[in-house]
């Protein structure tokens, strides 16, 4: 039986903080959640990892934790597909005697509704305009702060979240996290049309207490797109407790990110073994921190580090109308999207590059920045593509080509070049084909971060050294230049490199020669010698790479 042994400085997690979803049309999304469901738009800001994209927050009057539904609307994004490894539904709590009211209201808005019972409570399930499952659970739950301008009758207003539902291959992995690490209580299990549903309850006494896991062994994973739930955030009381949870989750092997400043709360992110992305978010400082409660959602709010780019951001984000205030935000007409990508003949995953390329993250058609990842000798594209989970930057599409026979060239990168031919030239050609395909899709080289591990890191550095169209940045985990006689310049290109001084594959002398040459040719090099690293990638390297990636994404606003 799984039990909770609280880590020093922690207490059991209270429940849900917020849920974040990908949408497509921003105005349609805004109208559905405010005018149909009666939620208040409490904040209009931007995706801090992609400031050219809105971030909408909906909730009760002040956006209390446990009521917050957030959306990244990416106009024109393709629909996602539900599957294992993700949260697939968010349920709101509705007054127990409001079932008839909501059935009539949803029917009046031409929504197809499915009724049922879950753990003894009536449930209605329907889809939002992007296909996200939204559910209403009818219970006598705790009331939240009402929104006076809500179009929903106050007696029937939604009361924040009841639960989320994740589809997973293995419920026990969820149990080990929620019960063993975070202090949830297992409520029980019951049959579900998709599998066995197990419910876990947070320690709080307010709203948003439940996480349900439906076990579906052998079923396919989800494919991210419009309508997909990106992550679910859980509540922590303050920064100190969040830091304690970060330490305990790191010790348990969950690899949480560093703390991210989200302006209205602070966040860390991590995945459980099925692939479900969780966040732990602080309650403070909250949404009234930068505008009065009476004006929440009225203005486009930007963090201080984006204020200097306000004019560009306002020109880029689509024009929307707030029904509550009758104000217009944003300037771009969606009918004239700037920098529209050229219509492609084939995508990398369809064979346009002539090699097998695996993808993750933001759908390629909807991305403005990309990361190309090159695996090491004996590794696979799928292996290195899993770094997407550690980076957790929603602006990026990630591509990883697969080397034939799992190796890019047969001998050490220090061998005479002719001994690795023609394989080296083929490998460089593969990278060039992927970069060319991205350019054809509207993502030029300066918006691409080229990264790799070991043999892949050497290949990434060599490609960047030789090509005339430099990547926006290079990330080399345990690698060095294959040749030191190239002459092309690096116009300030950021390069991150890390190595163990005793790495048996990458001599320290070659690592240092590489860094020196790149600097001499104009690159901005962060070269770190990390004792005890081994031939692996550690958290400090991931954090450094993430910082480089955020610079590239931030420059795209």
XYZ file of C-alpha atoms in Angstrom:
557
model
C 0.000 0.000 0.000
C 1.313 3.445 -0.954
C 1.730 5.815 1.991
C 2.780 9.452 2.286
C 5.913 10.372 4.177
C 6.061 14.166 4.035
C 9.401 15.598 2.997
C 10.889 18.274 5.270
C 9.138 21.585 4.717
C 6.109 20.119 2.937
C 2.500 19.362 3.774
C -0.060 17.423 1.709
C -1.047 19.190 -1.508
C -4.463 20.853 -1.213
C -5.775 20.106 -4.696
C -6.006 21.763 -8.104
C -4.631 25.230 -8.819
C -5.327 25.613 -12.554
C -5.636 23.719 -15.835
C -3.942 24.902 -19.050
C -5.299 24.055 -22.502
C -4.368 24.775 -26.102
C -7.096 26.534 -28.117
C -7.315 27.905 -31.655
C -9.552 30.947 -32.274
C -9.081 33.394 -29.354
C -12.417 35.230 -29.663
C -14.385 32.000 -29.902
C -12.581 30.659 -26.843
C -13.217 33.861 -24.883
C -16.922 33.913 -25.733
C -17.454 30.265 -24.806
C -15.903 30.403 -21.354
C -17.365 33.783 -20.405
C -20.719 33.863 -22.200
C -21.676 30.164 -22.119
C -20.035 28.900 -18.929
C -20.190 32.246 -17.129
C -16.544 32.385 -16.082
C -14.812 35.716 -15.692
C -11.827 36.553 -17.884
C -9.560 37.555 -15.007
C -6.361 38.121 -16.956
C -5.250 38.770 -20.531
C -1.515 38.327 -20.876
C 0.886 36.413 -23.134
C 2.594 33.056 -23.065
C 5.837 33.926 -21.276
C 7.688 31.339 -23.390
C 6.107 32.668 -26.608
C 5.097 36.323 -26.159
C 3.400 36.481 -29.549
C 0.641 34.208 -28.209
C -2.121 35.186 -25.778
C -2.575 33.536 -22.409
C -6.164 33.808 -21.121
C -7.131 33.046 -17.524
C -10.765 32.380 -16.567
C -12.081 31.924 -13.034
C -14.313 33.339 -10.348
C -14.451 37.037 -9.444
C -10.758 37.226 -8.471
C -9.382 34.040 -10.040
C -8.911 32.036 -6.861
C -6.826 28.855 -7.066
C -9.071 25.934 -7.915
C -11.194 28.000 -10.324
C -8.604 28.924 -12.967
C -8.942 27.593 -16.516
C -6.205 28.956 -18.790
C -5.800 28.810 -22.572
C -3.092 29.448 -25.139
C -5.014 30.264 -28.347
C -2.967 29.458 -31.464
C -5.088 30.572 -34.445
C -5.464 27.894 -37.096
C -4.012 25.118 -34.937
C -4.986 21.574 -35.853
C -7.088 19.512 -33.459
C -5.307 17.252 -31.026
C -6.216 13.624 -30.403
C -7.002 12.330 -26.925
C -4.905 9.452 -25.670
C -2.863 8.046 -22.842
C -0.353 10.231 -21.071
C -2.476 13.350 -20.750
C -5.368 14.932 -18.888
C -8.420 14.640 -21.139
C -11.227 16.362 -19.215
C -11.824 19.095 -16.645
C -14.927 18.993 -14.469
C -16.527 22.010 -12.823
C -18.626 21.788 -9.678
C -22.242 22.903 -10.194
C -25.016 23.279 -7.596
C -26.795 19.983 -7.009
C -30.212 21.350 -8.019
C -28.959 22.947 -11.275
C -28.981 19.911 -13.546
C -32.105 20.952 -15.481
C -30.862 24.530 -15.813
C -27.560 23.458 -17.346
C -29.117 20.884 -19.638
C -31.384 23.599 -21.051
C -28.594 26.184 -21.246
C -26.185 23.894 -23.050
C -28.907 22.745 -25.456
C -29.735 26.379 -26.215
C -26.120 26.826 -27.303
C -26.396 23.776 -29.605
C -23.972 21.674 -27.570
C -24.178 17.883 -27.641
C -24.323 16.700 -24.036
C -23.830 13.218 -22.573
C -25.202 12.454 -19.131
C -23.997 9.927 -16.592
C -23.164 9.217 -12.967
C -19.700 9.144 -11.401
C -19.053 8.090 -7.829
C -22.765 8.579 -7.199
C -22.969 12.137 -8.585
C -24.692 13.256 -11.828
C -22.269 14.376 -14.568
C -22.772 16.167 -17.883
C -20.024 15.964 -20.523
C -19.695 18.179 -23.618
C -17.000 19.738 -25.804
C -15.795 23.317 -25.989
C -15.291 24.828 -29.491
C -11.881 23.139 -29.849
C -13.062 19.716 -28.722
C -11.834 19.834 -25.118
C -14.009 17.747 -22.825
C -15.694 19.939 -20.216
C -17.772 18.307 -17.494
C -20.213 19.487 -14.852
C -20.524 17.503 -11.624
C -23.658 18.310 -9.637
C -22.968 18.420 -5.917
C -23.339 20.642 -2.891
C -19.790 21.933 -3.114
C -18.243 25.030 -1.638
C -19.244 28.329 -3.234
C -16.655 30.645 -4.771
C -16.564 34.416 -5.278
C -19.386 35.201 -7.721
C -18.793 37.281 -10.841
C -21.526 39.944 -10.799
C -21.486 40.411 -14.598
C -21.821 36.699 -15.346
C -24.564 35.827 -17.852
C -25.312 32.695 -15.789
C -27.977 32.996 -13.110
C -26.167 33.364 -9.755
C -28.138 30.482 -8.264
C -26.709 28.136 -10.897
C -23.200 29.572 -11.299
C -20.304 27.122 -11.470
C -18.266 26.756 -8.318
C -14.749 26.245 -9.559
C -13.241 22.875 -10.378
C -14.401 19.539 -9.119
C -11.792 17.277 -10.769
C -9.643 16.438 -13.758
C -9.455 13.102 -15.578
C -6.186 11.654 -16.902
C -5.914 8.671 -19.246
C -2.948 6.504 -18.317
C -1.362 3.166 -19.059
C -0.637 2.445 -15.390
C -2.598 3.912 -12.479
C -0.018 2.802 -9.948
C 2.478 5.337 -11.330
C -0.068 8.090 -10.649
C -0.680 6.641 -7.193
C 3.028 6.703 -6.371
C 3.149 10.412 -7.248
C -0.126 11.699 -5.840
C -0.287 9.589 -2.693
C 3.361 8.730 -2.086
C 4.921 12.102 -2.933
C 2.169 14.733 -2.672
C -0.100 13.472 0.100
C -3.343 12.833 -1.802
C -5.745 10.222 -0.433
C -7.044 7.414 -2.623
C -10.868 7.580 -2.597
C -11.719 4.428 -4.544
C -12.270 2.960 -7.997
C -15.202 2.235 -10.261
C -15.792 1.045 -13.846
C -15.593 3.680 -16.575
C -16.408 3.299 -20.287
C -12.706 3.823 -21.051
C -11.304 1.593 -18.273
C -11.075 1.539 -14.486
C -11.379 4.992 -12.917
C -9.490 5.653 -9.679
C -10.044 8.849 -7.709
C -7.493 10.710 -5.573
C -8.403 13.550 -3.203
C -6.262 16.511 -2.181
C -6.024 17.613 1.443
C -7.957 20.873 1.096
C -11.525 21.683 2.087
C -12.374 24.047 -0.770
C -12.769 23.493 -4.513
C -10.741 21.479 -7.007
C -9.992 18.532 -4.754
C -9.933 15.518 -7.091
C -7.671 13.920 -9.682
C -9.095 10.875 -11.492
C -6.939 8.396 -13.409
C -8.522 6.046 -15.955
C -6.322 3.056 -16.698
C -6.199 2.106 -20.404
C -3.321 -0.366 -20.901
C -2.235 -0.848 -24.477
C -4.079 2.209 -25.796
C -2.282 4.841 -27.920
C -0.839 8.047 -26.555
C -2.476 11.386 -27.247
C -1.323 13.791 -29.950
C -1.070 17.401 -28.846
C -3.039 20.069 -30.695
C -5.979 22.431 -30.335
C -8.259 21.146 -27.600
C -5.463 19.279 -25.806
C -4.874 19.880 -22.115
C -1.226 20.851 -21.747
C -0.895 20.389 -18.001
C -2.689 20.450 -14.669
C -1.330 22.551 -11.800
C -1.564 21.586 -8.139
C -1.528 24.020 -5.219
C 1.276 24.720 -2.796
C 1.071 27.275 -0.040
C 4.177 29.376 -0.613
C 7.602 29.593 -2.228
C 9.361 27.805 0.622
C 7.100 24.776 0.368
C 7.465 24.767 -3.410
C 11.255 24.698 -3.030
C 10.917 21.789 -0.603
C 8.724 19.914 -3.068
C 11.215 20.602 -5.847
C 13.941 18.981 -3.733
C 11.847 15.961 -2.777
C 10.593 15.384 -6.344
C 14.150 15.647 -7.649
C 15.232 13.050 -5.120
C 12.412 10.769 -6.255
C 13.504 11.002 -9.904
C 10.754 13.252 -11.315
C 13.221 15.882 -12.637
C 11.182 19.050 -11.933
C 12.138 22.244 -13.709
C 13.587 25.214 -11.860
C 11.057 27.671 -10.469
C 9.418 29.694 -13.259
C 8.073 33.186 -12.501
C 4.570 33.275 -14.013
C 3.860 36.769 -12.584
C 0.693 35.694 -10.738
C 2.194 32.536 -9.214
C 5.483 30.625 -9.266
C 5.698 27.224 -10.928
C 7.692 24.032 -11.265
C 6.836 21.353 -13.857
C 7.428 17.610 -14.054
C 5.951 14.474 -15.624
C 4.912 11.228 -14.023
C 5.920 7.980 -15.800
C 2.794 7.812 -17.988
C 3.680 11.210 -19.439
C 1.070 13.408 -17.712
C 2.544 16.881 -17.165
C 1.972 18.320 -13.694
C 2.817 21.709 -12.252
C 3.052 22.821 -8.649
C 2.000 26.484 -8.377
C 1.930 28.908 -5.470
C -1.268 30.672 -4.438
C 0.408 34.105 -4.322
C 0.709 36.777 -5.540
C -2.593 36.301 -7.417
C -4.323 38.080 -10.304
C -5.203 41.396 -8.553
C -1.459 41.947 -8.119
C -1.179 44.266 -11.148
C -4.697 45.610 -11.751
C -7.746 46.313 -9.550
C -10.372 43.603 -9.084
C -12.899 45.862 -10.826
C -10.691 45.879 -13.965
C -9.420 42.301 -14.053
C -9.178 41.168 -17.670
C -9.675 44.656 -19.106
C -6.095 45.269 -20.245
C -3.269 43.353 -21.889
C -0.912 42.833 -18.980
C 2.763 42.127 -19.594
C 5.530 41.211 -17.153
C 8.200 43.823 -16.655
C 10.678 41.998 -18.874
C 8.320 42.301 -21.882
C 7.196 45.914 -21.382
C 9.896 47.224 -23.726
C 8.336 45.046 -26.456
C 4.728 46.118 -25.810
C 4.229 47.837 -29.163
C 5.438 44.807 -31.110
C 3.426 42.384 -28.981
C 0.207 44.391 -29.272
C 0.676 44.565 -33.041
C 1.171 40.804 -33.270
C -1.550 39.367 -31.018
C -5.017 39.030 -32.614
C -7.725 41.605 -32.089
C -10.246 40.451 -29.464
C -13.259 42.094 -27.825
C -13.969 41.791 -24.101
C -17.755 41.542 -23.714
C -17.535 42.522 -20.037
C -15.952 45.907 -20.749
C -16.692 46.442 -24.442
C -12.994 47.047 -25.099
C -10.725 45.828 -27.902
C -7.322 44.303 -27.165
C -4.670 43.484 -29.767
C -4.338 44.798 -33.294
C -3.804 41.930 -35.718
C -6.585 40.885 -38.034
C -6.523 37.094 -38.169
C -7.241 37.293 -41.885
C -3.786 38.816 -42.462
C -1.461 36.780 -40.293
C 2.081 38.132 -40.551
C 5.002 35.982 -41.566
C 2.692 33.249 -42.852
C 4.732 30.144 -43.706
C 5.004 29.020 -47.272
C 2.701 26.178 -48.185
C 4.841 23.038 -47.886
C 4.956 20.142 -50.288
C 5.811 17.655 -47.554
C 6.490 17.704 -43.836
C 9.588 16.087 -42.334
C 7.465 13.365 -40.757
C 5.958 12.665 -44.194
C 9.380 12.057 -45.664
C 10.184 15.482 -47.119
C 13.739 15.164 -45.814
C 14.221 11.605 -47.027
C 14.883 10.450 -43.440
C 12.702 9.448 -40.543
C 12.080 12.437 -38.283
C 10.232 12.237 -34.977
C 8.385 15.264 -33.619
C 7.038 16.514 -30.297
C 5.864 19.728 -28.675
C 3.942 22.373 -30.538
C 2.500 21.174 -33.863
C 4.864 22.069 -36.680
C 2.257 24.025 -38.613
C 1.630 26.268 -35.598
C 5.204 26.871 -34.428
C 7.434 29.897 -34.974
C 10.513 28.455 -33.242
C 11.982 24.953 -33.368
C 14.590 22.763 -31.745
C 16.372 20.080 -33.766
C 17.837 17.354 -31.541
C 20.531 14.889 -32.670
C 20.929 11.649 -30.731
C 24.235 10.072 -29.740
C 25.881 6.886 -31.003
C 23.657 3.926 -30.154
C 20.821 6.227 -29.135
C 17.565 6.928 -30.914
C 15.545 9.921 -31.984
C 12.868 8.948 -29.492
C 15.410 8.942 -26.671
C 16.661 12.463 -27.240
C 13.191 13.732 -28.097
C 12.203 12.970 -24.492
C 14.172 16.107 -23.522
C 11.093 18.021 -24.687
C 9.535 17.076 -21.373
C 12.433 18.602 -19.446
C 12.526 21.806 -21.467
C 8.722 22.243 -21.215
C 8.652 25.291 -23.498
C 5.337 25.327 -25.306
C 6.491 27.732 -28.025
C 8.774 25.107 -29.573
C 8.238 22.325 -32.020
C 10.887 19.618 -31.560
C 12.319 17.483 -34.356
C 14.729 14.559 -34.022
C 16.015 12.722 -37.116
C 16.913 9.057 -36.741
C 20.378 7.934 -37.884
C 20.565 4.711 -39.863
C 21.865 2.000 -37.568
C 21.662 4.454 -34.654
C 24.982 6.082 -35.524
C 25.799 9.156 -37.586
C 29.333 8.083 -38.560
C 31.301 4.946 -37.696
C 34.442 6.118 -35.861
C 35.319 8.644 -33.173
C 34.799 12.291 -34.043
C 38.568 12.653 -33.576
C 39.376 10.158 -36.337
C 40.661 11.544 -39.650
C 37.648 12.962 -41.486
C 38.135 10.728 -44.533
C 37.737 7.636 -42.337
C 34.215 8.739 -41.391
C 33.205 9.390 -44.998
C 30.798 9.251 -46.745
C 28.780 8.870 -43.549
C 29.701 12.252 -42.085
C 28.628 14.095 -45.213
C 25.363 12.153 -45.223
C 24.766 13.073 -41.590
C 25.460 16.742 -42.285
C 23.108 16.482 -45.250
C 20.396 15.078 -43.012
C 20.675 18.033 -40.657
C 20.652 20.410 -43.603
C 17.526 18.744 -45.009
C 15.678 19.162 -41.722
C 16.785 22.799 -41.469
C 15.720 23.377 -45.065
C 12.322 21.838 -44.460
C 11.813 24.058 -41.433
C 12.712 27.097 -43.527
C 10.151 26.032 -46.117
C 7.588 25.864 -43.308
C 8.298 29.441 -42.221
C 10.899 28.733 -39.507
C 14.253 30.034 -40.772
C 17.577 28.979 -39.283
C 17.808 31.907 -36.864
C 14.633 30.652 -35.165
C 16.050 27.148 -34.690
C 18.027 25.847 -31.722
C 20.267 22.997 -32.892
C 21.192 20.592 -30.120
C 22.677 17.183 -29.584
C 24.256 14.736 -27.165
C 27.673 13.088 -27.589
C 28.052 12.121 -31.253
C 24.964 14.218 -31.971
C 26.529 17.189 -30.144
C 29.656 16.883 -32.309
C 27.474 16.752 -35.413
C 25.470 19.798 -34.276
C 28.630 21.833 -33.675
C 30.145 20.741 -36.970
C 27.018 21.584 -38.944
C 26.778 25.007 -37.324
C 30.472 25.579 -37.975
C 30.180 24.807 -41.689
C 26.803 26.214 -42.696
C 26.292 29.729 -43.973
C 22.795 29.926 -42.443
C 23.655 29.770 -38.760
C 21.115 28.365 -36.283
C 19.709 30.773 -33.752
C 21.625 28.885 -31.053
C 23.560 25.655 -30.536
C 23.365 23.359 -27.514
C 26.081 20.684 -27.274
C 25.819 18.204 -24.409
C 29.235 16.475 -24.248
C 30.614 17.303 -27.678
C 33.307 19.083 -29.657
C 34.046 20.223 -33.192
C 34.954 17.489 -35.653
C 37.161 19.831 -37.673
C 38.988 22.939 -36.518
C 39.764 24.445 -39.904
C 36.458 26.077 -40.799
C 36.398 29.792 -41.403
C 32.784 30.945 -41.325
C 31.847 33.521 -38.697
C 29.294 33.251 -35.905
C 27.549 36.637 -35.619
C 27.031 36.469 -31.856
C 25.384 33.039 -32.032
C 24.741 31.658 -28.514
C 26.466 28.304 -27.962
C 26.119 26.239 -24.791
C 28.591 23.405 -24.171
C 29.039 21.108 -21.189
C 31.466 18.267 -20.466
C 32.945 16.204 -17.668
C 36.739 16.839 -17.435
C 37.246 13.051 -17.350
C 34.819 12.204 -20.167
C 36.379 9.278 -22.032
C 34.652 10.185 -25.301
C 35.217 13.962 -25.377
C 38.768 14.960 -24.377
C 38.856 18.137 -22.335
C 41.524 19.559 -24.613
C 39.247 19.225 -27.677
C 36.330 20.723 -25.753
C 38.448 23.733 -24.815
C 39.836 24.077 -28.359
C 36.270 24.049 -29.671
C 35.144 26.765 -27.290
C 38.161 28.922 -28.086
C 37.680 28.641 -31.843
C 33.965 29.402 -31.688
C 34.649 32.476 -29.586
C 37.346 33.606 -32.009
C 34.798 33.340 -34.824
C 32.265 35.515 -32.996
C 30.065 33.040 -31.114
C 28.805 33.823 -27.608
C 30.012 30.653 -25.875
C 28.988 29.333 -22.459
C 31.394 26.381 -22.020
C 31.106 24.560 -18.702
C 33.460 21.917 -17.365
C 31.381 19.937 -14.887
C 33.231 17.500 -12.587
C 31.221 14.373 -11.875
C 28.899 14.849 -14.845
C 29.925 11.622 -16.540
C 28.771 11.084 -20.088
C 25.237 12.275 -19.364
C 23.087 15.425 -19.215
C 22.373 16.988 -15.841
C 19.828 19.480 -14.551
C 22.209 22.464 -14.713
C 22.838 21.798 -18.407
C 19.121 21.503 -19.084
C 18.505 24.786 -17.293
C 21.222 26.515 -19.334
C 19.783 25.130 -22.567
C 16.300 26.246 -21.544
C 17.580 29.780 -20.952
C 19.078 29.881 -24.460
C 15.806 28.603 -25.918
C 13.793 31.215 -24.046
C 15.985 33.946 -25.535
C 15.229 32.694 -29.046
C 11.488 32.465 -28.333
C 11.451 35.874 -26.646
C 13.090 37.478 -29.646
C 10.133 36.378 -31.793
C 7.538 38.665 -30.221
